[in-house]
Amino acid sequence: MPGTTFDLMLERIRYEGAYATRQRAEETLHAVLTVLGQQLIGDERVDLAACLPVEAALTLTAQLPTLEPCNGWGFVSNLAALTGGSPATARWDAGAVLATVAELAGTNLLDRILAQLPPGYALLFGRAELIQAA
């Protein structure tokens, strides 16, 4: 999917999320990228924006990063509050969008993004989250 168009990205999200319409997929994309844009900073933010179609990159970069990043559950809660949905629906929406974003970003950039974010994001991007025993 690298170098994909916005339309192809939306079709992929529509498929991943089993959304009935392209409009629903687009609304979901913008909501998830709004919340993600509040979490990412630095080179990872810039590099991710460069991997996305322009319409998606503008949504991501239009957000001001928060001073206190939230964990994965906080991300889902913030998304649910933004969309007015339930945490279960927000988790589904995050997975549909972030799986597509992960594919566009590639393994190396996704590793860097996950290293920057607090715990709980790997599953949202479709990856197992490994935790070291104390």
Coordinates of N, CA, C and O in Angstrom, one line a residue:
M1 N 0.8 -1.2 0.0 CA 0.0 0.0 0.0 C 0.8 1.3 0.0 O 0.2 2.3 -0.1
P2 N 2.1 1.2 0.2 CA 2.9 2.5 0.2 C 2.6 3.3 -1.1 O 2.5 2.8 -2.2
G3 N 2.5 4.6 -0.9 CA 2.2 5.5 -2.0 C 0.7 5.4 -2.4 O 0.4 5.8 -3.5
T4 N -0.2 4.9 -1.6 CA -1.6 4.7 -2.0 C -2.3 6.1 -2.0 O -1.9 7.1 -1.5
T5 N -3.4 6.1 -2.7 CA -4.3 7.3 -2.8 C -5.3 7.3 -1.6 O -5.5 6.3 -0.9
F6 N -5.8 8.4 -1.4 CA -6.8 8.6 -0.3 C -8.0 7.6 -0.6 O -8.5 7.0 0.4
D7 N -8.5 7.5 -1.8 CA -9.6 6.7 -2.1 C -9.3 5.2 -1.8 O -10.1 4.5 -1.2
L8 N -8.1 4.8 -2.1 CA -7.7 3.4 -1.8 C -7.6 3.2 -0.3 O -7.9 2.1 0.2
M9 N -7.1 4.2 0.4 CA -7.0 4.1 1.8 C -8.4 3.9 2.4 O -8.6 3.1 3.3
L10 N -9.3 4.7 2.0 CA -10.7 4.6 2.5 C -11.3 3.3 2.2 O -12.0 2.7 3.0
E11 N -11.1 2.8 1.0 CA -11.6 1.5 0.7 C -11.0 0.4 1.6 O -11.8 -0.5 2.0
R12 N -9.8 0.5 1.9 CA -9.1 -0.5 2.8 C -9.8 -0.4 4.2 O -10.1 -1.4 4.8
I13 N -9.9 0.8 4.7 CA -10.6 1.0 6.0 C -12.0 0.6 6.0 O -12.5 -0.1 6.9
R14 N -12.7 0.8 4.9 CA -14.1 0.4 4.8 C -14.1 -1.1 4.8 O -15.0 -1.7 5.5
Y15 N -13.2 -1.8 4.2 CA -13.2 -3.3 4.2 C -12.8 -3.8 5.6 O -13.5 -4.6 6.2
E16 N -11.7 -3.2 6.2 CA -11.2 -3.6 7.5 C -12.3 -3.4 8.6 O -12.4 -4.3 9.5
G17 N -13.0 -2.3 8.5 CA -14.0 -2.0 9.5 C -15.4 -2.5 9.2 O -16.3 -2.3 10.0
A18 N -15.6 -3.1 8.0 CA -16.9 -3.6 7.6 C -17.9 -2.4 7.6 O -19.1 -2.6 8.0
Y19 N -17.5 -1.3 7.2 CA -18.4 -0.1 7.2 C -19.3 -0.1 5.9 O -18.8 -0.5 4.9
A20 N -20.5 0.3 6.1 CA -21.5 0.2 5.0 C -21.2 1.2 3.9 O -21.5 1.0 2.8
T21 N -20.6 2.4 4.3 CA -20.4 3.4 3.3 C -19.0 4.0 3.4 O -18.3 3.9 4.4
R22 N -18.6 4.6 2.3 CA -17.3 5.2 2.2 C -17.3 6.4 3.1 O -16.3 6.7 3.8
Q23 N -18.4 7.1 3.3 CA -18.5 8.2 4.2 C -18.2 7.8 5.6 O -17.5 8.5 6.3
R24 N -18.8 6.7 6.0 CA -18.5 6.2 7.4 C -17.0 5.9 7.6 O -16.5 6.2 8.6
A25 N -16.4 5.3 6.6 CA -15.0 5.0 6.7 C -14.2 6.3 6.8 O -13.2 6.4 7.5
E26 N -14.6 7.3 6.0 CA -13.9 8.6 6.0 C -14.0 9.3 7.4 O -13.1 9.8 7.9
E27 N -15.2 9.3 7.9 CA -15.5 9.9 9.3 C -14.6 9.2 10.3 O -14.0 9.9 11.2
T28 N -14.5 7.9 10.2 CA -13.8 7.1 11.2 C -12.3 7.4 11.0 O -11.6 7.6 12.0
L29 N -11.8 7.5 9.8 CA -10.4 7.8 9.5 C -10.0 9.2 10.2 O -9.0 9.3 10.9
H30 N -10.8 10.2 9.9 CA -10.5 11.5 10.5 C -10.6 11.5 12.0 O -9.7 12.2 12.6
A31 N -11.5 10.8 12.6 CA -11.6 10.8 14.0 C -10.4 10.1 14.6 O -9.8 10.6 15.6
V32 N -10.0 9.0 14.1 CA -8.9 8.3 14.7 C -7.6 9.1 14.5 O -6.8 9.2 15.4
L33 N -7.4 9.7 13.3 CA -6.2 10.4 13.1 C -6.2 11.7 13.9 O -5.1 12.2 14.3
T34 N -7.3 12.3 14.3 CA -7.4 13.4 15.1 C -6.8 13.0 16.5 O -6.0 13.8 17.1
V35 N -7.3 11.9 17.1 CA -6.8 11.5 18.4 C -5.3 11.1 18.3 O -4.5 11.4 19.2
L36 N -4.9 10.4 17.2 CA -3.5 10.0 17.1 C -2.6 11.2 17.0 O -1.5 11.2 17.5
G37 N -3.1 12.2 16.2 CA -2.3 13.4 16.1 C -2.0 14.1 17.4 O -1.0 14.9 17.5
Q38 N -2.8 13.9 18.4 CA -2.6 14.5 19.7 C -1.5 13.8 20.5 O -1.1 14.3 21.5
Q39 N -1.2 12.6 20.0 CA -0.3 11.7 20.8 C 1.1 11.7 20.2 O 2.1 11.5 21.0
L40 N 1.3 11.9 18.9 CA 2.6 11.8 18.3 C 3.3 13.1 18.3 O 2.7 14.2 18.0
I41 N 4.7 13.0 18.4 CA 5.5 14.2 18.3 C 6.7 13.9 17.5 O 7.0 12.7 17.2
G42 N 7.5 14.9 17.1 CA 8.8 14.7 16.5 C 8.9 14.1 15.2 O 7.9 14.2 14.4
D43 N 10.0 13.4 14.9 CA 10.2 12.8 13.6 C 9.2 11.7 13.3 O 8.8 11.6 12.1
E44 N 8.7 11.0 14.3 CA 7.7 9.9 14.0 C 6.4 10.6 13.5 O 5.8 10.0 12.5
R45 N 6.0 11.7 14.0 CA 4.8 12.4 13.5 C 5.0 12.8 12.0 O 4.2 12.6 11.2
V46 N 6.2 13.4 11.8 CA 6.5 13.9 10.4 C 6.6 12.8 9.5 O 6.1 12.8 8.3
D47 N 7.3 11.7 9.9 CA 7.5 10.6 9.0 C 6.2 9.8 8.7 O 6.0 9.4 7.6
L48 N 5.4 9.7 9.7 CA 4.1 9.1 9.4 C 3.2 9.9 8.5 O 2.6 9.4 7.6
A49 N 3.2 11.2 8.7 CA 2.4 12.1 7.8 C 2.9 11.9 6.3 O 2.1 11.9 5.4
A50 N 4.2 11.8 6.2 CA 4.8 11.6 4.8 C 4.3 10.3 4.2 O 4.3 10.2 2.9
C51 N 4.0 9.3 5.0 CA 3.5 8.0 4.4 C 2.0 8.0 4.1 O 1.6 7.1 3.3
L52 N 1.3 9.0 4.5 CA -0.1 9.0 4.3 C -0.5 9.8 3.1 O 0.2 10.8 2.8
P53 N -1.7 9.5 2.5 CA -2.2 10.4 1.5 C -2.4 11.8 2.1 O -2.6 12.0 3.3
V54 N -2.3 12.9 1.3 CA -2.3 14.2 1.8 C -3.6 14.5 2.7 O -3.4 15.1 3.7
E55 N -4.7 14.0 2.3 CA -6.0 14.3 3.1 C -5.9 13.8 4.5 O -6.3 14.4 5.4
A56 N -5.3 12.6 4.6 CA -5.1 12.0 5.9 C -4.0 12.7 6.7 O -4.1 12.9 7.9
A57 N -2.9 13.0 6.0 CA -1.8 13.7 6.7 C -2.2 15.0 7.2 O -1.7 15.4 8.3
L58 N -3.0 15.7 6.5 CA -3.5 17.0 7.0 C -4.3 16.9 8.3 O -4.1 17.7 9.2
T59 N -5.1 15.9 8.4 CA -5.8 15.6 9.7 C -4.9 15.3 10.8 O -5.0 15.9 11.9
L60 N -3.9 14.4 10.6 CA -2.9 14.1 11.6 C -2.2 15.3 12.1 O -2.0 15.5 13.3
T61 N -1.6 16.1 11.2 CA -0.7 17.2 11.6 C -1.5 18.4 12.0 O -0.8 19.3 12.5
A62 N -2.8 18.5 11.8 CA -3.5 19.7 12.3 C -3.7 19.7 13.8 O -4.1 20.7 14.4
Q63 N -3.5 18.5 14.4 CA -3.7 18.4 15.9 C -2.5 18.9 16.6 O -1.3 18.6 16.3
L64 N -2.7 19.6 17.7 CA -1.6 19.9 18.6 C -1.3 18.7 19.6 O -2.3 18.2 20.2
P65 N -0.1 18.3 19.7 CA 0.2 17.2 20.6 C -0.1 17.6 22.0 O 0.1 18.8 22.5
T66 N -0.6 16.6 22.8 CA -0.9 16.9 24.2 C 0.4 16.8 25.0 O 1.4 16.2 24.6
L67 N 0.4 17.5 26.2 CA 1.6 17.4 27.0 C 1.7 16.1 27.8 O 2.8 15.7 28.2
E68 N 0.6 15.4 28.0 CA 0.6 14.2 28.7 C -0.1 13.1 27.8 O -1.3 13.0 27.8
P69 N 0.8 12.3 27.1 CA 0.2 11.3 26.2 C -0.6 10.2 27.1 O -0.2 10.0 28.2
C70 N -1.6 9.7 26.5 CA -2.4 8.7 27.2 C -2.0 7.3 26.7 O -1.5 7.1 25.6
N71 N -2.3 6.3 27.5 CA -2.1 4.9 27.1 C -3.1 4.5 26.1 O -4.0 5.2 25.7
G72 N -3.1 3.2 25.7 CA -4.0 2.7 24.7 C -5.4 2.8 25.1 O -6.3 3.2 24.3
W73 N -5.7 2.5 26.3 CA -7.1 2.6 26.8 C -7.6 4.1 26.8 O -8.7 4.4 26.4
G74 N -6.7 5.0 27.2 CA -7.0 6.4 27.1 C -7.3 6.9 25.7 O -8.2 7.7 25.4
F75 N -6.5 6.3 24.7 CA -6.7 6.6 23.3 C -8.2 6.2 22.9 O -8.9 7.0 22.3
V76 N -8.5 5.0 23.3 CA -9.9 4.5 22.9 C -10.9 5.3 23.6 O -12.0 5.7 23.0
S77 N -10.7 5.7 24.9 CA -11.7 6.5 25.6 C -11.8 7.9 24.9 O -13.0 8.4 24.8
N78 N -10.7 8.5 24.5 CA -10.8 9.8 23.9 C -11.5 9.7 22.5 O -12.2 10.6 22.2
L79 N -11.2 8.6 21.8 CA -11.9 8.4 20.5 C -13.4 8.3 20.7 O -14.2 8.8 20.0
A80 N -13.8 7.5 21.7 CA -15.2 7.3 22.0 C -15.9 8.6 22.4 O -17.0 8.9 21.9
A81 N -15.2 9.5 23.2 CA -15.7 10.8 23.5 C -15.9 11.7 22.3 O -16.9 12.4 22.2
L82 N -14.9 11.6 21.4 CA -14.9 12.4 20.2 C -16.1 12.0 19.3 O -16.8 12.9 18.7
T83 N -16.3 10.7 19.1 CA -17.3 10.2 18.2 C -18.7 10.1 18.8 O -19.7 9.9 18.1
G84 N -18.7 10.1 20.1 CA -20.0 9.8 20.8 C -20.4 8.3 20.8 O -21.5 8.0 21.1
G85 N -19.4 7.5 20.5 CA -19.6 6.0 20.5 C -19.3 5.4 21.8 O -18.8 6.0 22.7
S86 N -19.4 4.1 21.8 CA -19.0 3.3 23.0 C -17.5 3.0 22.9 O -16.9 3.0 21.8
P87 N -16.9 2.6 24.0 CA -15.6 2.1 24.0 C -15.4 0.9 23.0 O -14.3 0.9 22.3
A88 N -16.3 0.0 22.9 CA -16.2 -1.1 22.0 C -16.2 -0.7 20.6 O -15.4 -1.1 19.8
T89 N -17.0 0.3 20.2 CA -17.1 0.8 18.9 C -15.8 1.6 18.6 O -15.2 1.4 17.5
A90 N -15.3 2.3 19.5 CA -14.1 3.1 19.3 C -12.9 2.2 19.1 O -12.1 2.4 18.3
R91 N -12.9 1.1 19.9 CA -11.8 0.1 19.7 C -11.8 -0.5 18.3 O -10.8 -0.7 17.7
W92 N -13.0 -0.8 17.9 CA -13.2 -1.4 16.5 C -12.7 -0.3 15.5 O -11.9 -0.7 14.5
D93 N -13.1 0.9 15.6 CA -12.8 1.9 14.7 C -11.2 2.2 14.7 O -10.6 2.3 13.6
A94 N -10.7 2.2 15.9 CA -9.2 2.4 15.9 C -8.5 1.3 15.2 O -7.5 1.6 14.5
G95 N -8.9 0.1 15.4 CA -8.3 -1.1 14.8 C -8.4 -1.0 13.3 O -7.4 -1.3 12.6
A96 N -9.5 -0.6 12.8 CA -9.7 -0.6 11.3 C -8.8 0.4 10.7 O -8.2 0.2 9.6
V97 N -8.7 1.6 11.3 CA -7.9 2.7 10.8 C -6.4 2.4 11.0 O -5.6 2.5 10.1
L98 N -6.0 2.0 12.2 CA -4.6 1.9 12.6 C -3.9 0.7 11.9 O -2.7 0.7 11.7
A99 N -4.7 -0.3 11.6 CA -4.1 -1.4 10.8 C -3.7 -1.0 9.4 O -2.7 -1.3 8.9
T100 N -4.5 -0.1 8.8 CA -4.2 0.4 7.5 C -3.0 1.4 7.6 O -2.1 1.4 6.8
V101 N -3.0 2.2 8.7 CA -1.9 3.2 8.9 C -0.6 2.4 9.1 O 0.4 2.8 8.6
A102 N -0.7 1.3 9.9 CA 0.5 0.5 10.1 C 1.1 -0.1 8.8 O 2.3 -0.1 8.6
E103 N 0.2 -0.5 7.9 CA 0.6 -1.0 6.6 C 1.3 0.1 5.8 O 2.3 -0.2 5.1
L104 N 0.8 1.3 5.8 CA 1.4 2.4 5.1 C 2.7 2.8 5.7 O 3.6 3.2 5.0
A105 N 2.8 2.8 7.0 CA 4.0 3.2 7.7 C 5.2 2.3 7.5 O 6.3 2.7 7.4
G106 N 4.9 1.0 7.5 CA 6.0 0.0 7.4 C 6.5 -0.4 8.8 O 6.3 0.3 9.8
T107 N 7.2 -1.5 8.8 CA 7.7 -2.0 10.1 C 8.6 -1.1 10.9 O 8.4 -0.9 12.1
N108 N 9.6 -0.5 10.2 CA 10.5 0.3 11.0 C 9.9 1.5 11.6 O 10.2 1.9 12.8
L109 N 9.1 2.2 10.8 CA 8.4 3.4 11.4 C 7.4 3.0 12.4 O 7.4 3.7 13.5
L110 N 6.7 2.0 12.2 CA 5.7 1.5 13.3 C 6.5 1.2 14.6 O 6.0 1.5 15.7
D111 N 7.6 0.6 14.5 CA 8.4 0.3 15.7 C 8.8 1.5 16.4 O 8.7 1.6 17.6
R112 N 9.2 2.6 15.7 CA 9.5 3.8 16.3 C 8.3 4.5 16.9 O 8.4 5.1 18.0
I113 N 7.2 4.5 16.2 CA 5.9 5.0 16.8 C 5.6 4.4 18.1 O 5.2 5.0 19.1
L114 N 5.6 3.0 18.1 CA 5.2 2.3 19.3 C 6.2 2.5 20.4 O 5.8 2.5 21.6
A115 N 7.4 2.7 20.1 CA 8.4 3.0 21.2 C 8.2 4.4 21.8 O 8.4 4.6 23.0
Q116 N 7.6 5.3 21.0 CA 7.3 6.7 21.5 C 6.0 6.7 22.4 O 6.0 7.4 23.4
L117 N 5.1 5.9 22.0 CA 3.8 5.9 22.7 C 3.8 5.1 24.0 O 4.5 4.2 24.1
P118 N 2.9 5.5 24.9 CA 2.8 4.7 26.2 C 2.3 3.3 25.9 O 1.8 3.0 24.7
P119 N 2.3 2.4 26.8 CA 1.8 1.0 26.6 C 0.3 1.0 26.1 O -0.5 1.9 26.4
G120 N 0.0 -0.1 25.4 CA -1.4 -0.3 25.0 C -1.7 0.0 23.6 O -2.9 -0.2 23.1
Y121 N -0.8 0.5 22.8 CA -1.0 0.9 21.4 C -0.8 -0.3 20.4 O -1.4 -0.3 19.3
A122 N 0.1 -1.2 20.7 CA 0.5 -2.2 19.8 C -0.8 -3.0 19.3 O -0.9 -3.2 18.0
L123 N -1.7 -3.4 20.2 CA -2.9 -4.1 19.7 C -3.8 -3.2 18.8 O -4.4 -3.7 17.9
L124 N -3.8 -1.9 19.1 CA -4.6 -1.1 18.2 C -4.1 -1.0 16.8 O -4.8 -0.8 15.9
F125 N -2.7 -1.2 16.7 CA -2.1 -1.2 15.3 C -2.1 -2.6 14.8 O -1.4 -2.9 13.7
G126 N -2.7 -3.6 15.4 CA -2.7 -5.0 14.9 C -1.5 -5.8 15.3 O -1.2 -6.8 14.6
R127 N -0.8 -5.4 16.3 CA 0.4 -6.2 16.7 C 0.2 -6.7 18.1 O -0.4 -6.1 18.9
A128 N 0.9 -7.8 18.4 CA 1.0 -8.3 19.8 C 1.8 -7.3 20.6 O 2.8 -6.7 20.1
E129 N 1.4 -7.1 21.9 CA 2.2 -6.3 22.7 C 3.0 -7.2 23.7 O 2.3 -7.8 24.6
L130 N 4.3 -7.1 23.7 CA 5.1 -7.9 24.6 C 5.5 -7.1 25.8 O 5.9 -6.0 25.6
I131 N 5.3 -7.7 27.0 CA 5.6 -7.0 28.2 C 6.6 -7.8 28.9 O 6.4 -9.0 29.1
Q132 N 7.7 -7.2 29.4 CA 8.7 -7.9 30.2 C 8.2 -8.2 31.6 O 7.5 -7.3 32.2
A133 N 8.5 -9.3 32.1 CA 8.1 -9.7 33.5 C 9.0 -8.8 34.4 O 10.2 -8.5 34.1
A134 N 8.4 -8.4 35.5 CA 9.1 -7.6 36.5 C 10.1 -8.4 37.3 O 10.1 -9.5 37.5

